[in-house]
Structure formats: structure tokens, C-alpha cells
Short mmCIF file of C-alpha atoms in Angstrom, two decimals:
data_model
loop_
_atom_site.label_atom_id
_atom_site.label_comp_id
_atom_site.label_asym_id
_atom_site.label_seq_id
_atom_site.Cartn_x
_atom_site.Cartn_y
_atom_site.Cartn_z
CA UNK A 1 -33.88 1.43 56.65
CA UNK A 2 -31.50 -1.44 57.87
CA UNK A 3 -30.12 -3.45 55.08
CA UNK A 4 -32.29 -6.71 55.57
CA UNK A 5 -35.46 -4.23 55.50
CA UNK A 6 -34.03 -3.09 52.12
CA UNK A 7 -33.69 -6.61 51.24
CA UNK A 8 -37.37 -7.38 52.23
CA UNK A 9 -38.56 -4.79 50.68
CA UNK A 10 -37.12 -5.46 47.34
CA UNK A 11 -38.54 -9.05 47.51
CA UNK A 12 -42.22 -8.26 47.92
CA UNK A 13 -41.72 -5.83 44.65
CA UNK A 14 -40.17 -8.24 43.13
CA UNK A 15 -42.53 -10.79 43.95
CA UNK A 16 -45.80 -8.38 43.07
CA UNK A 17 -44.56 -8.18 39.60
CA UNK A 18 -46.79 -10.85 37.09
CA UNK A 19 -45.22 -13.72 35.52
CA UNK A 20 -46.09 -11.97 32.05
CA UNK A 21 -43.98 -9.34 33.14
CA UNK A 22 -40.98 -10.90 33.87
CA UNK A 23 -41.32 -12.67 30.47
CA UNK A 24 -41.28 -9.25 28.50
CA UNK A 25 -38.36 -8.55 31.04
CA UNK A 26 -36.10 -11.88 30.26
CA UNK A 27 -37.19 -11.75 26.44
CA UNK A 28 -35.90 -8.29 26.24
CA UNK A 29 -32.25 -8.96 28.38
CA UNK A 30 -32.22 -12.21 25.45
CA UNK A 31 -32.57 -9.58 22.81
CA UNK A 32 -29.98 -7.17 24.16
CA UNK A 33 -27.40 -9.87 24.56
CA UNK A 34 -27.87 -11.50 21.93
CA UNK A 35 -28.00 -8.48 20.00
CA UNK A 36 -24.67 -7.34 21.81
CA UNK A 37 -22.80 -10.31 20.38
CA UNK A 38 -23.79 -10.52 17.37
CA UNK A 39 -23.07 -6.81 16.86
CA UNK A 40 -19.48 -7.66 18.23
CA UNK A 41 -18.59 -10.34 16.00
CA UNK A 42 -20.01 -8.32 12.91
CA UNK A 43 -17.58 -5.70 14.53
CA UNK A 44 -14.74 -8.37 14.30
CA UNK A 45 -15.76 -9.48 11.19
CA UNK A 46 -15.58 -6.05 9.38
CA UNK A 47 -12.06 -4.88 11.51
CA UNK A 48 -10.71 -8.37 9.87
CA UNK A 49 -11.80 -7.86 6.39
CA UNK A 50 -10.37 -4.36 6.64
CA UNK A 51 -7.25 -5.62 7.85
CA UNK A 52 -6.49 -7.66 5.39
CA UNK A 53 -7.54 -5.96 2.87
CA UNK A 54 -4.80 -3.04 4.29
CA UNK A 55 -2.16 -5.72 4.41
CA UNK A 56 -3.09 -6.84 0.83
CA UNK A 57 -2.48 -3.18 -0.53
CA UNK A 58 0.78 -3.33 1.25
CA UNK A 59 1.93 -6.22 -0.42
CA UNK A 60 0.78 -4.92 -4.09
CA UNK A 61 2.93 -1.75 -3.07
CA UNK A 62 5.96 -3.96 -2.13
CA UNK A 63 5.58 -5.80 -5.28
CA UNK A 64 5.20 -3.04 -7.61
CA UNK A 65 8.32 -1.82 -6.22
CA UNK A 66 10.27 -4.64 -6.82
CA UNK A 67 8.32 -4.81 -10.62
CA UNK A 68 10.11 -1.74 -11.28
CA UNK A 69 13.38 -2.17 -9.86
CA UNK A 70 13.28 -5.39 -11.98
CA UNK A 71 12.72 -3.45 -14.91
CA UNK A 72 15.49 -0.91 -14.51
CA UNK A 73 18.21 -3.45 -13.97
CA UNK A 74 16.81 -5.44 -16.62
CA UNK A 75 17.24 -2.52 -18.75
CA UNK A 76 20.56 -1.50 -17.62
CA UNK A 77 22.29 -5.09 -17.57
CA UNK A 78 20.78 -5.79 -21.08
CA UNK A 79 22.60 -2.56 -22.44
CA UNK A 80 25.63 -3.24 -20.71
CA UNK A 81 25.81 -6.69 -21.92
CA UNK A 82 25.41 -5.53 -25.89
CA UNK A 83 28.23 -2.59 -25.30
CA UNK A 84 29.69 -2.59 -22.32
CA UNK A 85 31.78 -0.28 -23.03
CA UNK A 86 29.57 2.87 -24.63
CA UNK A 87 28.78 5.61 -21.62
CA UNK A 88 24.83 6.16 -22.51
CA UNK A 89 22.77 7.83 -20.38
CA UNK A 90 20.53 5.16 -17.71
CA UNK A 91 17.18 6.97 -19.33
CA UNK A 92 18.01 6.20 -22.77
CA UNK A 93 17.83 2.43 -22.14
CA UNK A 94 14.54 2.37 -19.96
CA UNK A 95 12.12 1.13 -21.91
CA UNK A 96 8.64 2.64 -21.83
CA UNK A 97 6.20 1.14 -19.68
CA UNK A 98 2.63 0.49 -21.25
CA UNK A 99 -0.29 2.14 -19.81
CA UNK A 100 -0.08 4.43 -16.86
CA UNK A 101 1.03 3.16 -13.25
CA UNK A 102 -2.12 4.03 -10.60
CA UNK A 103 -1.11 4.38 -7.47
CA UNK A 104 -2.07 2.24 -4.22
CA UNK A 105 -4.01 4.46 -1.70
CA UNK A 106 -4.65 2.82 1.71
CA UNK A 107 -7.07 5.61 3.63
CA UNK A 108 -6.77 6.40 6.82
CA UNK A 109 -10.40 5.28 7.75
CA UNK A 110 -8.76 1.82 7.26
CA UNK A 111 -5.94 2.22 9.52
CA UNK A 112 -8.39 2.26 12.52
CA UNK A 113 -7.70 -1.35 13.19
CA UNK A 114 -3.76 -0.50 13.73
CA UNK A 115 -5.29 2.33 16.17
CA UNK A 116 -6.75 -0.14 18.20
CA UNK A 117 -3.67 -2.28 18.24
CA UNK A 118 -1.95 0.71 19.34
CA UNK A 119 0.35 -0.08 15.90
CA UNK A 120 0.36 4.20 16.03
CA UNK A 121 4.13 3.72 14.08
CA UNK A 122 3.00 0.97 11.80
CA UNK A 123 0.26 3.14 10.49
CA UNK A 124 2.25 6.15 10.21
CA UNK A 125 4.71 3.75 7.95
CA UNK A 126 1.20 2.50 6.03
CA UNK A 127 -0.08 5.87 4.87
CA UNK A 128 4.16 6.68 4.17
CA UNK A 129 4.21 3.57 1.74
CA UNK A 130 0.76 5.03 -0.29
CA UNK A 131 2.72 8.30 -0.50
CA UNK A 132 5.51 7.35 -1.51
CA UNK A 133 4.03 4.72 -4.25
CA UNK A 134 2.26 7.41 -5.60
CA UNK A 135 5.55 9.41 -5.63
CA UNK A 136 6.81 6.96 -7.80
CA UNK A 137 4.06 6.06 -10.13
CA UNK A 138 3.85 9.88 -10.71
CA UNK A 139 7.41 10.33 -11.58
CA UNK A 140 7.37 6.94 -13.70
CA UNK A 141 4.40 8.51 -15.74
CA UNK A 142 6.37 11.56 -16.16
CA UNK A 143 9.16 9.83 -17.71
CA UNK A 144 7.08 7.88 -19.93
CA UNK A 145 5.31 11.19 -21.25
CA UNK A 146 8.77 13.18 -21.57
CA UNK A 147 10.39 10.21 -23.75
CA UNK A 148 7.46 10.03 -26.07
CA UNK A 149 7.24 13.51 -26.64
CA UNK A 150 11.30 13.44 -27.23
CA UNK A 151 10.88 10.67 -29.30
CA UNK A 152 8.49 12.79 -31.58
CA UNK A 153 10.77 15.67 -32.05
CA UNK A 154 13.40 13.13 -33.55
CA UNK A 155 14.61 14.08 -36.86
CA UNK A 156 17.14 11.51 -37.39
CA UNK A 157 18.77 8.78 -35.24
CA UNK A 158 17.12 5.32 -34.05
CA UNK A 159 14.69 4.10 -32.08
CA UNK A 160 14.06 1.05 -30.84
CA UNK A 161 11.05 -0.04 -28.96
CA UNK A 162 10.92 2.43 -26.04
CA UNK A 163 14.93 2.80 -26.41
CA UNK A 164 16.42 5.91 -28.05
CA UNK A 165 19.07 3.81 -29.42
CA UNK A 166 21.53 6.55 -31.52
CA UNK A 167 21.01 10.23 -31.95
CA UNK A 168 24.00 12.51 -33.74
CA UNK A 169 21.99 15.92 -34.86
CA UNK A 170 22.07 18.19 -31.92
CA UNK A 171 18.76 18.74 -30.02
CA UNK A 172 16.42 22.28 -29.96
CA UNK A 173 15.85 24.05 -26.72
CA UNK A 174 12.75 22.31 -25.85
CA UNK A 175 14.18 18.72 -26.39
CA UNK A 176 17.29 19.62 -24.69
CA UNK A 177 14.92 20.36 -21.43
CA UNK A 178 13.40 17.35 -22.06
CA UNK A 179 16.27 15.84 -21.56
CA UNK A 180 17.07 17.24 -18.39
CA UNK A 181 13.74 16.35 -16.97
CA UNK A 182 14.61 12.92 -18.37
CA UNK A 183 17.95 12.68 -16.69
CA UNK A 184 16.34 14.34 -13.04
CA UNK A 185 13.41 11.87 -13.22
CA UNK A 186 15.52 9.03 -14.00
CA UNK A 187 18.31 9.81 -10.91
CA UNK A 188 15.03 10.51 -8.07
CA UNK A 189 13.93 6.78 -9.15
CA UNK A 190 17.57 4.81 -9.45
CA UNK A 191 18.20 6.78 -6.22
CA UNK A 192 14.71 6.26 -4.04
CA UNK A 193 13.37 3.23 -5.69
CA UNK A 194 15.73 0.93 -3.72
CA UNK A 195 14.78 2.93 -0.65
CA UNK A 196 11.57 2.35 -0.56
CA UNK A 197 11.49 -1.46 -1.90
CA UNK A 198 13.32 -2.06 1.24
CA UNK A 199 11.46 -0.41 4.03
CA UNK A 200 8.29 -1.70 1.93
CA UNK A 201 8.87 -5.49 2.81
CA UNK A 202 10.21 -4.86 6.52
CA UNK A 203 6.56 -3.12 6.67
CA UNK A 204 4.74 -6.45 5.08
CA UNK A 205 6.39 -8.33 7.12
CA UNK A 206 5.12 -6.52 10.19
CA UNK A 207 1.27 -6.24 9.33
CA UNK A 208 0.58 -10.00 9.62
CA UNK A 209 2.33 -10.66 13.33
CA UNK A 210 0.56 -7.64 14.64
CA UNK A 211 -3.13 -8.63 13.72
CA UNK A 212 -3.09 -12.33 14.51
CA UNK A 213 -2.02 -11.02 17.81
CA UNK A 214 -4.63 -8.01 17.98
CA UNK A 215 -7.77 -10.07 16.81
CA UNK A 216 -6.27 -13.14 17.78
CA UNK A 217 -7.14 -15.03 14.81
CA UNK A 218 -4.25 -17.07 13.07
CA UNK A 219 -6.26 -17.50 9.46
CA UNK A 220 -4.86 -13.93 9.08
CA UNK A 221 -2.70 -14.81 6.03
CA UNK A 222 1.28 -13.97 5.39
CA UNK A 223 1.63 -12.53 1.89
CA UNK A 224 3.97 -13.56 -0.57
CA UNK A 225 6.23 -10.99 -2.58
CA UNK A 226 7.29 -11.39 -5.73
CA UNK A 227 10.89 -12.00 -6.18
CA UNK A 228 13.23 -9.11 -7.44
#
């Protein structure tokens, strides 16, 4: 069969089928289209939402950080400033914090629209920054469970708000481990905290660029850190 028999051929089917059919037919290629993009933008819809809501999380992280790097130096400059002279321990003059810290988690379900954008390292940083907030909520809790339970096996001495302020009498065994958890806990902070504040912003500032780019959509918002 020659192509302009083929041709022919397909015409007079074409042309056999009723007018009712090719109604149903058109109706139903509407439907599937319109179907199509609707189920696309809901698709863009939900990837946004989910993107933000990742780079939200991010920012909360960065700005717990800095919350409780704030609150160390605070702590350390206001003892320094009333004796400047007296060599106390950095866990003696961090006051408790009230309630317990709950970590950040950003699931990897939610990373899928940094898959897409082929942001592999970005999201490998993402689910880093959840572990390593938790990391530090953890240890913070810690701390703030080992210094009450020191405080309450005080027998003399002072104590000031969450401060151990003066203590002469030596301590038992199990305070004197306290202490040593105190002093490790305290050191993993001072030393990481820093750390991870840093790499926490250059990873905020990252998140924002790479969607509007990916879903090309410029309401994406920049988020704002708290200062340190």
C-alpha cells in the first residue's frame, strides 16, 4: 500500500466515524489536558509549599544556633565583667535554659524538590544541619539535667539563678562525675557550636537562589536571621 493509498484510506475511516463520536472523542482529549495541567500546577504548587517550608526549617536551625551562641557569650562576658580576674569554670556561669530544646527535623521525603534541582550536595548539607541541631539540643538538655541534679546535691555554697556561684566543701564521687560530664558537655558546644552557626547561614543563603531558579518563581522568599 503506497503512501497516498494509506492516506485515502485513513480519510474514509475517518470520515465514517459519526459526529457524536468525535464529540465523545474531543470532550475526552479536553478532559485529559485539562486534567494534565491542572495536575501539574497542583504538582508545582505542593513542590513550592514544600520548599519553603524546608528553607523555613533551615532558617529556625540557623537561628537557634545563633540563640545559643548568644547565650554563652552573654554568660561568659557577664562573668568576666563582675571578676575578671577569678578562673571559674565556662559551665558554672551558663545559665540554665527553661524548658527543653526540640530539635528541627527536615525529612528526607521533603528534600525531593532539591533532587529534582539536582541540589544532590545541598540536600546532603540539609539533612547534616537536622543532625547536627539535634546534636546540640541533645547535649544542651544534658547539661541542663546534669547542673540541676548537681545543684541538688549542694550542701553549702551559692547559687544563683542557674549559676553555681561559690562552692568550698569538696564534692562526693557522683557529683565529682557530674562535673566532668559538665565540663565535656560544655567544651563539645563552645567548640562545635560556632561550627555549625557558620556553615548553617552559608546553607540559608543557598536554598532561596536555587529554587527561584528551579521552579522559576521569584515570590520564593529570602529569610531573615536573627542577629548574633
Amino acid at each position: 500500500m503506497t503512501y497516498a493509498t494509506a492516506a485515502s484510506f485513513l480519510l474514509s475511516v475517518l470520515q465514517a466515524i459519526p459526529l457524536q463520536v468525535w464529540g465523545v472523542l474531543i470532550g475526552g482529549l479536553i478532559t485529559v489536558a485539562t486534567t494534565t495541567y491542572f495536575a501539574g500546577r497542583e504538582h508545582r504548587k505542593k513542590r513550592k509549599s514544600e520548599a519553603i517550608a524546608v528553607a523555613l526549617k533551615a532558617s529556625l536551625i540557623n537561628n537557634s544556633f545563633a540563640y545559643l551562641l548568644q547565650h554563652i557569650k552573654s554568660a561568659d562576658n557577664k562573668a568576666k565583667g563582675t571578676n575578671p580576674h577569678a578562673k571559674i569554670e565556662l559551665w558554672t556561669r551558663i545559665p540554665l535554659l527553661s524548658g527543653k530544646l526540640e530539635p528541627i527535623g527536615i525529612e528526607p521525603s521533603e528534600l525531593l524538590v532539591f533532587i529534582e534541582t539536582r541540589e544532590y550536595e545541598l540536600a546532603e548539607e540539609l539533612l547534616t544541619l537536622t543532625m547536627r541541631h539535634k546534636s546540640i539540643c541533645d547535649a544542651f538538655n544534658d547539661f541542663n539535667d546534669r547542673k540541676r541534679e548537681l545543684r541538688t546535691r549542694l550542701t553549702e555554697g551559692t547559687v544563683t539563678g542557674g549559676e553555681i556561684v561559690s562552692h568550698t566543701a569538696p564534692f562526693d564521687v557522683t557529683s565529682q562525675i557530674i562535673v566532668m560530664e559538665l565540663n565535656t558537655l560544655t567544651n563539645s558546644i563552645v567548640d562545635l557550636l560556632p561550627t555549625f552557626r557558620e556553615d548553617s547561614r552559608k546553607i540559608v543563603k543557598k536554598i532561596t537562589p536555587a529554587l527561584r531558579k528551579h521552579l522559576g518563581d521569584r515570590t520564593i522568599p529570602y529569610f531573615k536571621e536573627i542577629n548574633q
